mmCIF file of C-alpha atoms in Angstrom:
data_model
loop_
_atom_site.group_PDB
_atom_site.id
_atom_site.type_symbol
_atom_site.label_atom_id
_atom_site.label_comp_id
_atom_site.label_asym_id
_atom_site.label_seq_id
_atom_site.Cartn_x
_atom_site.Cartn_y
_atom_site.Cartn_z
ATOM 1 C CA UNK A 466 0.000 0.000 0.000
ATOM 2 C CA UNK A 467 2.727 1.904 0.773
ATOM 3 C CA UNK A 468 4.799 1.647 -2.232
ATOM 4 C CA UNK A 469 1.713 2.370 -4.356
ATOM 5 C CA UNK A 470 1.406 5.524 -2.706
ATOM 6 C CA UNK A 471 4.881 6.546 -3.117
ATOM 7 C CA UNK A 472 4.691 5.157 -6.568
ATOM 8 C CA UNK A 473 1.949 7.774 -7.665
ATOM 9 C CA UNK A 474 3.643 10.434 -5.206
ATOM 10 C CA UNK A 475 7.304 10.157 -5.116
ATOM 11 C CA UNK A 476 8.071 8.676 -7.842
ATOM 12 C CA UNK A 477 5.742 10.840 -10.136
ATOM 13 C CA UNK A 478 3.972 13.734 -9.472
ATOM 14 C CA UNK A 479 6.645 15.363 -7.412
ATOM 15 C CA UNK A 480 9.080 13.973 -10.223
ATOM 16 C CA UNK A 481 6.923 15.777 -12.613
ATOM 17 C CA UNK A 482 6.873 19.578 -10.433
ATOM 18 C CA UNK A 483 10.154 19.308 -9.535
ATOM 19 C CA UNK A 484 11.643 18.727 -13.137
ATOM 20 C CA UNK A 485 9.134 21.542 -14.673
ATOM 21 C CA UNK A 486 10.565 23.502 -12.004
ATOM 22 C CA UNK A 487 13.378 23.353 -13.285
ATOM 23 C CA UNK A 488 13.140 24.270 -17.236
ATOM 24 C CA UNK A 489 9.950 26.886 -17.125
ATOM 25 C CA UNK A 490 12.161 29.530 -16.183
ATOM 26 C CA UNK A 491 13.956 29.641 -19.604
ATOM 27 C CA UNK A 492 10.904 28.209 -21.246
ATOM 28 C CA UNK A 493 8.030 31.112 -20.587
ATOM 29 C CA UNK A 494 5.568 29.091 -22.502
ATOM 30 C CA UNK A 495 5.051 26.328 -19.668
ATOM 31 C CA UNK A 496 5.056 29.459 -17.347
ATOM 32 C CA UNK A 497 1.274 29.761 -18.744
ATOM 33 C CA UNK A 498 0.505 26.359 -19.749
ATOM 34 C CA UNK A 499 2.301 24.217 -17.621
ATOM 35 C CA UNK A 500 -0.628 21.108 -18.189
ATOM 36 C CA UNK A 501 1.332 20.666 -21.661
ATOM 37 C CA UNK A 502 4.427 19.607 -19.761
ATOM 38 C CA UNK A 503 2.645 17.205 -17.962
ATOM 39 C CA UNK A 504 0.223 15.758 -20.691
ATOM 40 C CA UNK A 505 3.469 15.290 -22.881
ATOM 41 C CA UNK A 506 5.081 13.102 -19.953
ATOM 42 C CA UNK A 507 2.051 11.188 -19.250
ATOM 43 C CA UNK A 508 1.760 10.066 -22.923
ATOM 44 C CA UNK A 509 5.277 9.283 -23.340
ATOM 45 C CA UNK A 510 5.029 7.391 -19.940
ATOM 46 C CA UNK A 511 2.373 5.545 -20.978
ATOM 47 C CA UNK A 512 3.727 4.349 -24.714
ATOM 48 C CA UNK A 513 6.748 3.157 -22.414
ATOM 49 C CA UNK A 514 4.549 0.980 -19.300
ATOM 50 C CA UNK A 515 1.949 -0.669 -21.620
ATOM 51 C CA UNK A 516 4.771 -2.435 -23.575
ATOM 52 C CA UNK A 517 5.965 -4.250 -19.939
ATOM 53 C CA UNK A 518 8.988 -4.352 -18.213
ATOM 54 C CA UNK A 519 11.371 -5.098 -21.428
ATOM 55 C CA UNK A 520 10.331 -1.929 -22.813
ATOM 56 C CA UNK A 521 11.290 0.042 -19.827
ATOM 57 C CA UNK A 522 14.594 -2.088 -19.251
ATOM 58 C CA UNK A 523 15.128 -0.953 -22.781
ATOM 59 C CA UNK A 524 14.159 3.060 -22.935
ATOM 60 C CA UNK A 525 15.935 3.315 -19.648
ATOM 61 C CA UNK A 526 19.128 0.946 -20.232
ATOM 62 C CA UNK A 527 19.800 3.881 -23.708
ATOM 63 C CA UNK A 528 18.325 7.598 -21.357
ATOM 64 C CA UNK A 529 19.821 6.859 -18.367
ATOM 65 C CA UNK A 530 24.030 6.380 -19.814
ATOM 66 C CA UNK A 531 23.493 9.593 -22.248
ATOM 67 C CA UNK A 532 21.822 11.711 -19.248
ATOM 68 C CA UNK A 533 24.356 10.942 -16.457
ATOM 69 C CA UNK A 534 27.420 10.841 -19.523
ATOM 70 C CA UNK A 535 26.597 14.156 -20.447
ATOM 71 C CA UNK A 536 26.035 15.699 -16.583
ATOM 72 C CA UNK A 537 29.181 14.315 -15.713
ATOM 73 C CA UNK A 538 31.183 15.082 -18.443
ATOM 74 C CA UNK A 539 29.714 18.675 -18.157
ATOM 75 C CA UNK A 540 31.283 18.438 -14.262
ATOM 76 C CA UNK A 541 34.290 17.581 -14.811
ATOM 77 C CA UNK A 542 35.169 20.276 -17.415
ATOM 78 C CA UNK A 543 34.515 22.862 -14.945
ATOM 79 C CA UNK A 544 35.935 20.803 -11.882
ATOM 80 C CA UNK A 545 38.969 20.661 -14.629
ATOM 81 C CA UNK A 546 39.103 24.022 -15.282
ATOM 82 C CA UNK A 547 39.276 25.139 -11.461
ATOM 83 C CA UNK A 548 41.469 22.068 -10.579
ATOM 84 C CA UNK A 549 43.560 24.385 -7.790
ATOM 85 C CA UNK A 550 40.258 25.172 -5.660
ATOM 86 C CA UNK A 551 38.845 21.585 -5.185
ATOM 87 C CA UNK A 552 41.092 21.204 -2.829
ATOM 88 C CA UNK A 553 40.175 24.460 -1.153
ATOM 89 C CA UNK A 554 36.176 23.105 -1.513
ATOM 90 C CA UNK A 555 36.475 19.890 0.181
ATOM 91 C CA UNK A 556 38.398 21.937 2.692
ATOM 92 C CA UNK A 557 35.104 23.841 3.371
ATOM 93 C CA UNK A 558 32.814 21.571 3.499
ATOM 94 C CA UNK A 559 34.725 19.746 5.973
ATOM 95 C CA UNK A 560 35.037 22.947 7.840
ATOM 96 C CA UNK A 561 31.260 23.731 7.501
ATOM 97 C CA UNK A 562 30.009 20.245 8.841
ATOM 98 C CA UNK A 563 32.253 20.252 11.864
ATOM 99 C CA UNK A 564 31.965 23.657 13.332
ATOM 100 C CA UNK A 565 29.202 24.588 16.267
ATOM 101 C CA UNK A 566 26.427 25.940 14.165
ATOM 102 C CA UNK A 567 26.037 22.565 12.465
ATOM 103 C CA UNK A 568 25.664 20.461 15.461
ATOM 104 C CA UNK A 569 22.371 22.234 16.073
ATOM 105 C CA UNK A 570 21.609 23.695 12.951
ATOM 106 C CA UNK A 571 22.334 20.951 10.576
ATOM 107 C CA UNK A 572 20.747 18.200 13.070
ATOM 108 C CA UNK A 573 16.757 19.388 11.728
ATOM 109 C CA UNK A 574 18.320 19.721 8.054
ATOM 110 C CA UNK A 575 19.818 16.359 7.904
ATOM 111 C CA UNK A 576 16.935 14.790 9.590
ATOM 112 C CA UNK A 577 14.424 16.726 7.091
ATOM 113 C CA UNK A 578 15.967 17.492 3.825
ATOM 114 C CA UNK A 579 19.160 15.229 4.179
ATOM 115 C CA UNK A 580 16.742 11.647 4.539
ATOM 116 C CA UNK A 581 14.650 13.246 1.476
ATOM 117 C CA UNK A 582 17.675 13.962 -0.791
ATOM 118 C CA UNK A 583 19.229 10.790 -0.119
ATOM 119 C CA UNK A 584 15.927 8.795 -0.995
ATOM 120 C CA UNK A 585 15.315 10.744 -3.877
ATOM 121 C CA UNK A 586 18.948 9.942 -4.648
ATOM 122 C CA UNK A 587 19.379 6.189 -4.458
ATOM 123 C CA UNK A 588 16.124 4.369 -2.903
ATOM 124 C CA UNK A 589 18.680 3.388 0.157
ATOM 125 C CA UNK A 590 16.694 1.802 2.931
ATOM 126 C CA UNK A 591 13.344 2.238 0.826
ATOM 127 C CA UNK A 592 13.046 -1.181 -0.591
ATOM 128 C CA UNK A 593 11.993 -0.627 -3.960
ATOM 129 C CA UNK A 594 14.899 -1.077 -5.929
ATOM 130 C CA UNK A 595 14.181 -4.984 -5.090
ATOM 131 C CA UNK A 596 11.650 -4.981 -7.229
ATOM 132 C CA UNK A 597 13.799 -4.004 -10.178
ATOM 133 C CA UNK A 598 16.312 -6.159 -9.452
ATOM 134 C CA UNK A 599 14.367 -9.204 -8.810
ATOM 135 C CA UNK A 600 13.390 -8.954 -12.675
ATOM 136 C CA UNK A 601 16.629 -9.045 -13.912
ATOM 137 C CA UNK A 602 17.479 -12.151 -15.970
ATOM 138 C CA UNK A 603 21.179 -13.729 -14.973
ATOM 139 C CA UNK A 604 23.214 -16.721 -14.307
ATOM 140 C CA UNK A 605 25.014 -15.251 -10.498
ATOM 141 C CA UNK A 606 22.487 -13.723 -8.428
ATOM 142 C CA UNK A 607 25.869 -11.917 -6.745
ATOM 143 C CA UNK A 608 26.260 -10.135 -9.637
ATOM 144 C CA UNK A 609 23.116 -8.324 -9.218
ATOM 145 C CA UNK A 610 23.868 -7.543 -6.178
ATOM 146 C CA UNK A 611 27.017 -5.855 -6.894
ATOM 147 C CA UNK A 612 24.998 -3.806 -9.371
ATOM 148 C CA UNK A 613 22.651 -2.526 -6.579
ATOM 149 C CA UNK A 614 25.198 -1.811 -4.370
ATOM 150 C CA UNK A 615 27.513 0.306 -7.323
ATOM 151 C CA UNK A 616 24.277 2.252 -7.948
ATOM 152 C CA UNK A 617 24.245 4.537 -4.587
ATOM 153 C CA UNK A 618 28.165 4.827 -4.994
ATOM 154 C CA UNK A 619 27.835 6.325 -8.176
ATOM 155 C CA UNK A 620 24.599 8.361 -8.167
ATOM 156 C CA UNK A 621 25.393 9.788 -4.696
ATOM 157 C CA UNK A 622 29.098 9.620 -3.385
ATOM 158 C CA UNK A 623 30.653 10.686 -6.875
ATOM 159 C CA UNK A 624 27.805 12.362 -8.696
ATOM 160 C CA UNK A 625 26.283 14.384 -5.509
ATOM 161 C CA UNK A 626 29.429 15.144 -4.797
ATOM 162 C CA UNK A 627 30.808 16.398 -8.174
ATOM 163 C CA UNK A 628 27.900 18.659 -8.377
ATOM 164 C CA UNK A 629 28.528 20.178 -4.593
ATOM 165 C CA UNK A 630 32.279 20.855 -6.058
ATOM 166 C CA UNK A 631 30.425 22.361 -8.925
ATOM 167 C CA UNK A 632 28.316 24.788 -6.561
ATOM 168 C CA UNK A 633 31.238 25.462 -4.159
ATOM 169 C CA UNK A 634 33.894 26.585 -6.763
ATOM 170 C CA UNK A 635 32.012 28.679 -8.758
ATOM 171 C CA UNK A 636 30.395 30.428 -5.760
ATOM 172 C CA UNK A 637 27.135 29.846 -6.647
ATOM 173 C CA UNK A 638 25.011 31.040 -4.137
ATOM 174 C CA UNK A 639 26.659 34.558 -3.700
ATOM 175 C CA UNK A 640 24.663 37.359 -4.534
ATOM 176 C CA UNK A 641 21.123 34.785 -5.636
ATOM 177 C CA UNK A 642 18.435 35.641 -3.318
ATOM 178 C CA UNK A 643 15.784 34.111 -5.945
ATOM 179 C CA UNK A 644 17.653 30.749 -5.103
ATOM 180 C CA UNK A 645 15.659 31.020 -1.279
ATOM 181 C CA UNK A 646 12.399 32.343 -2.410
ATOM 182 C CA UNK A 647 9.853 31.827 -5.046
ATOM 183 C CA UNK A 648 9.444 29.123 -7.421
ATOM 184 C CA UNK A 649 13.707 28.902 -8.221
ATOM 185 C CA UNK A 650 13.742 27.806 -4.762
ATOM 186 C CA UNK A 651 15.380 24.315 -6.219
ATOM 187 C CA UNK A 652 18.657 22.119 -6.219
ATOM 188 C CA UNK A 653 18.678 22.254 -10.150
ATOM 189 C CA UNK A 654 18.182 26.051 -10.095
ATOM 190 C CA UNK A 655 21.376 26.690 -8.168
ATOM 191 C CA UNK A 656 23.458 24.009 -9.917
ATOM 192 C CA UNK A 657 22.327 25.632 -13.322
ATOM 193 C CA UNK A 658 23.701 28.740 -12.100
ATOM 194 C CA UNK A 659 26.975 27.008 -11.371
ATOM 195 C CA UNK A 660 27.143 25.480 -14.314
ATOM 196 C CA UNK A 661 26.918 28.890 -16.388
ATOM 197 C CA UNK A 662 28.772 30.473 -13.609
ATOM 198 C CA UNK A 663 31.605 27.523 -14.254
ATOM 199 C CA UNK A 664 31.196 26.920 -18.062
ATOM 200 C CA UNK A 665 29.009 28.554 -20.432
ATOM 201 C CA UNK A 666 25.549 29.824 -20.975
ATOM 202 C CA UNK A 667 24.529 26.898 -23.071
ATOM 203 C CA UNK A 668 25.448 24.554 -20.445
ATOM 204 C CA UNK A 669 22.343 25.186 -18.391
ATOM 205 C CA UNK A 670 20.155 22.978 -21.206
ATOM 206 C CA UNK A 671 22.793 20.093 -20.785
ATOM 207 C CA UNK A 672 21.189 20.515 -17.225
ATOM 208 C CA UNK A 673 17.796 20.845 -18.364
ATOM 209 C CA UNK A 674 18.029 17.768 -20.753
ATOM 210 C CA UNK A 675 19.678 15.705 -17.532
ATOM 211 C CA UNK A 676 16.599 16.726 -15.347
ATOM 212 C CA UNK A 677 13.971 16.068 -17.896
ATOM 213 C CA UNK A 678 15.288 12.520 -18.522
ATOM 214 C CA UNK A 679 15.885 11.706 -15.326
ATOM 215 C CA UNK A 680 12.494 12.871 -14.245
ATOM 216 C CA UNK A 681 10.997 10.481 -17.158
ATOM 217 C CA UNK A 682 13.179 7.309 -16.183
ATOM 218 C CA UNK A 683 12.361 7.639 -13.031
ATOM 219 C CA UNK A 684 8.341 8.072 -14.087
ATOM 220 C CA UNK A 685 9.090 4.410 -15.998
ATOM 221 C CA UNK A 686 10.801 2.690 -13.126
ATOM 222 C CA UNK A 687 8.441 4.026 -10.354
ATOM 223 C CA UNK A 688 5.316 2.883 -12.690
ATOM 224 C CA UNK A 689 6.555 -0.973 -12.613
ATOM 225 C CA UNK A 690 7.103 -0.765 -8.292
ATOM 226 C CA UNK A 691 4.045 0.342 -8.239
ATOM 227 C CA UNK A 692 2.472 -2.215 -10.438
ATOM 228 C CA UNK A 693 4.181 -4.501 -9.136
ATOM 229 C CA UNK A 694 2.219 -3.823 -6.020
ATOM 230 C CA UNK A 695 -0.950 -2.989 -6.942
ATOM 231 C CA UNK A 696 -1.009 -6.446 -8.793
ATOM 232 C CA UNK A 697 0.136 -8.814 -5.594
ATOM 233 C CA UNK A 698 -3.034 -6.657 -4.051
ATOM 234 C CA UNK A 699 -5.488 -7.036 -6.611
ATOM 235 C CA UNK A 700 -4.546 -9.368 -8.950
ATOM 236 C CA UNK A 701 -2.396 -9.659 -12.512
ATOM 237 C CA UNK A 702 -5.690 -8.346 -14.151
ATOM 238 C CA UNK A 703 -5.297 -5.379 -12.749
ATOM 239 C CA UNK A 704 -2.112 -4.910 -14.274
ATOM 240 C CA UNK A 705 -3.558 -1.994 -17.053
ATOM 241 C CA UNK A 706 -6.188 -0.527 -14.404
ATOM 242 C CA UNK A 707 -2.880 0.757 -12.477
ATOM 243 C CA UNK A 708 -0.847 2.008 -15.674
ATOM 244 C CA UNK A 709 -3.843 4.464 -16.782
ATOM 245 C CA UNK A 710 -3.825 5.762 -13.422
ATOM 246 C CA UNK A 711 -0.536 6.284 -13.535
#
C-alpha cells in the first residue's frame, strides 16, 4: 500500500513539479501552460509501461548512460578548469560540517531534507529497488547484487558530490536571493547557475536535458514498483487498471 502511494507520489507527481521547475524559467511558454508539460510526460510514460517491463529495461538501459554521460562530463570540465580550488572546496565543506552551528543547525536539516535527498537519490533503505532487481534475468544472483550496491556509490558519493564541487567553486550562491524564495527555490536552479557560472551559458540545457530525462526514467521505473504492487493486491488483471492511473 505503501509503495503504491509513493509510486503515484514520489516517484511521479513530485518527479513531474520538480523537473518543470526546473526548465519553465527559460521556457516562458510552460510558465502559462504548464498542463502541456505534464500531458506530454504522461503520454510518453504511458507508450513506455503498456509495452511491460522489457520496454522500460530498454528506454531506460539507452536515457539513463546519455543523461548521467553528459552531466558528468559537463562536471568535470569545470571541476577541470578550477582544478587548484577543489582542494580548497572539500576543505570547506569539511570545515562547515564540523563547526558549532552545524551540530544544532544541521541536526533538523539532515533529519528533514538530508533523509529526502538521499531517498530521492538512491532508494537506500526504501526497498523498492528490489523490485527491479528481482526482474533481472542472470546466471550469479551476486552479480546483481554488486549492481545494486555500485548504484548509490555512483549516483550519490561521486555524482552528488561532483555537483557540490560544482556549486562550491564557482560560488554559486553569492549574490542569488531568488535561489531562497519563489518558485527557483530548487537544487537544479542553483546548480544551473553554477554550471553557467563555471562553463558557459549553453550549459544550463545540458542541465535541463539531464533533469527532464531523469524525471521520465524515473516516471518508468516508479510505474513498474508500483504495479508490481498494486497487482500482488489485486490481482495480474489489474495490471492496465494501475498504468492508466498512472
Amino acid at each position: 500500500v505503501i509503495c503504491i502511494g509513493a509510486s503515484l507520489g514520489g516517484g511521479n507527481t513530485f518527479q513531474v513539479v520538480q523537473s518543470l521547475g526546473a526548465i519553465q524559467q527559460d521556457i516562458p511558454f510552460l510558465n502559462d501552460y504548464n498542463w502541456v508539460y505534464g500531458l506530454v510526460m504522461a503520454f510518453l510514460v504511458g507508450i513506455v509501461i503498456i509495452g511491460g517491463i522489457r520496454s522500460i529495461g530498454a528506454v531506460a538501459g539507452r536515457i539513463v548512460p546519455f543523461m548521467c554521460g553528459a552531466y558528468v562530463l559537463t562536471a568535470l570540465f569545470i571541476l577541470g578548469k578550477n582544478f587548484f580550488l577543489i582542494d580548497d572546496a572539500i576543505i570547506s565543506i569539511f570545515q562547515g560540517a564540523f563547526n558549532p552551528d552545524a551540530v544544532y543547525g544541521g541536526f533538523i536539516g539532515v533529519l528533514v531534507i538530508g533523509i529526502k535527498r538521499a531517498v530521492f537519490s538512491n532508494e537506500a533503505g526504501t526497498g523498492s529497488a528490489a523490485i527491479a532487481h528481482s526482474a533481472a534475468k542472470t546466471d550469479e544472483p551476486v552479480s546483481e547484487g554488486i549492481v545494486a550496491l555500485l548504484e548509490p556509490f555512483i549516483d550519490t558519493v561521486i555524482v552528488c558530490t561532483m555537483t557540490a564541487l560544482v556549486i562550491i567553486i564557482t560560488n554559486a550562491t553569492d549574490g542569488n536571493e531568488m535561489l531562497f524564495d519563489g518558485p527557483n527555490k530548487s537544487g537544479a536552479a542553483l546548480t544551473s547557475i553554477a554550471f553557467q557560472k563555471g562553463g558557459y551559458e549553453w550549459f544550463k540545457w545540458i542541465l535541463y536535458a539531464a533533469v527532464v530525462l531523469f524525471c521520465y526514467s524515473t516516471l518508468i521505473s516508479w510505474s513498474y514498483y508500483g504495479e508490481r504492487c498494486f497487482t500482488h493486491l489485486f490481482g495480474e488483471q489489474s495490471s492496465i487498471i494501475f498504468k492508466l492511473i498512472f
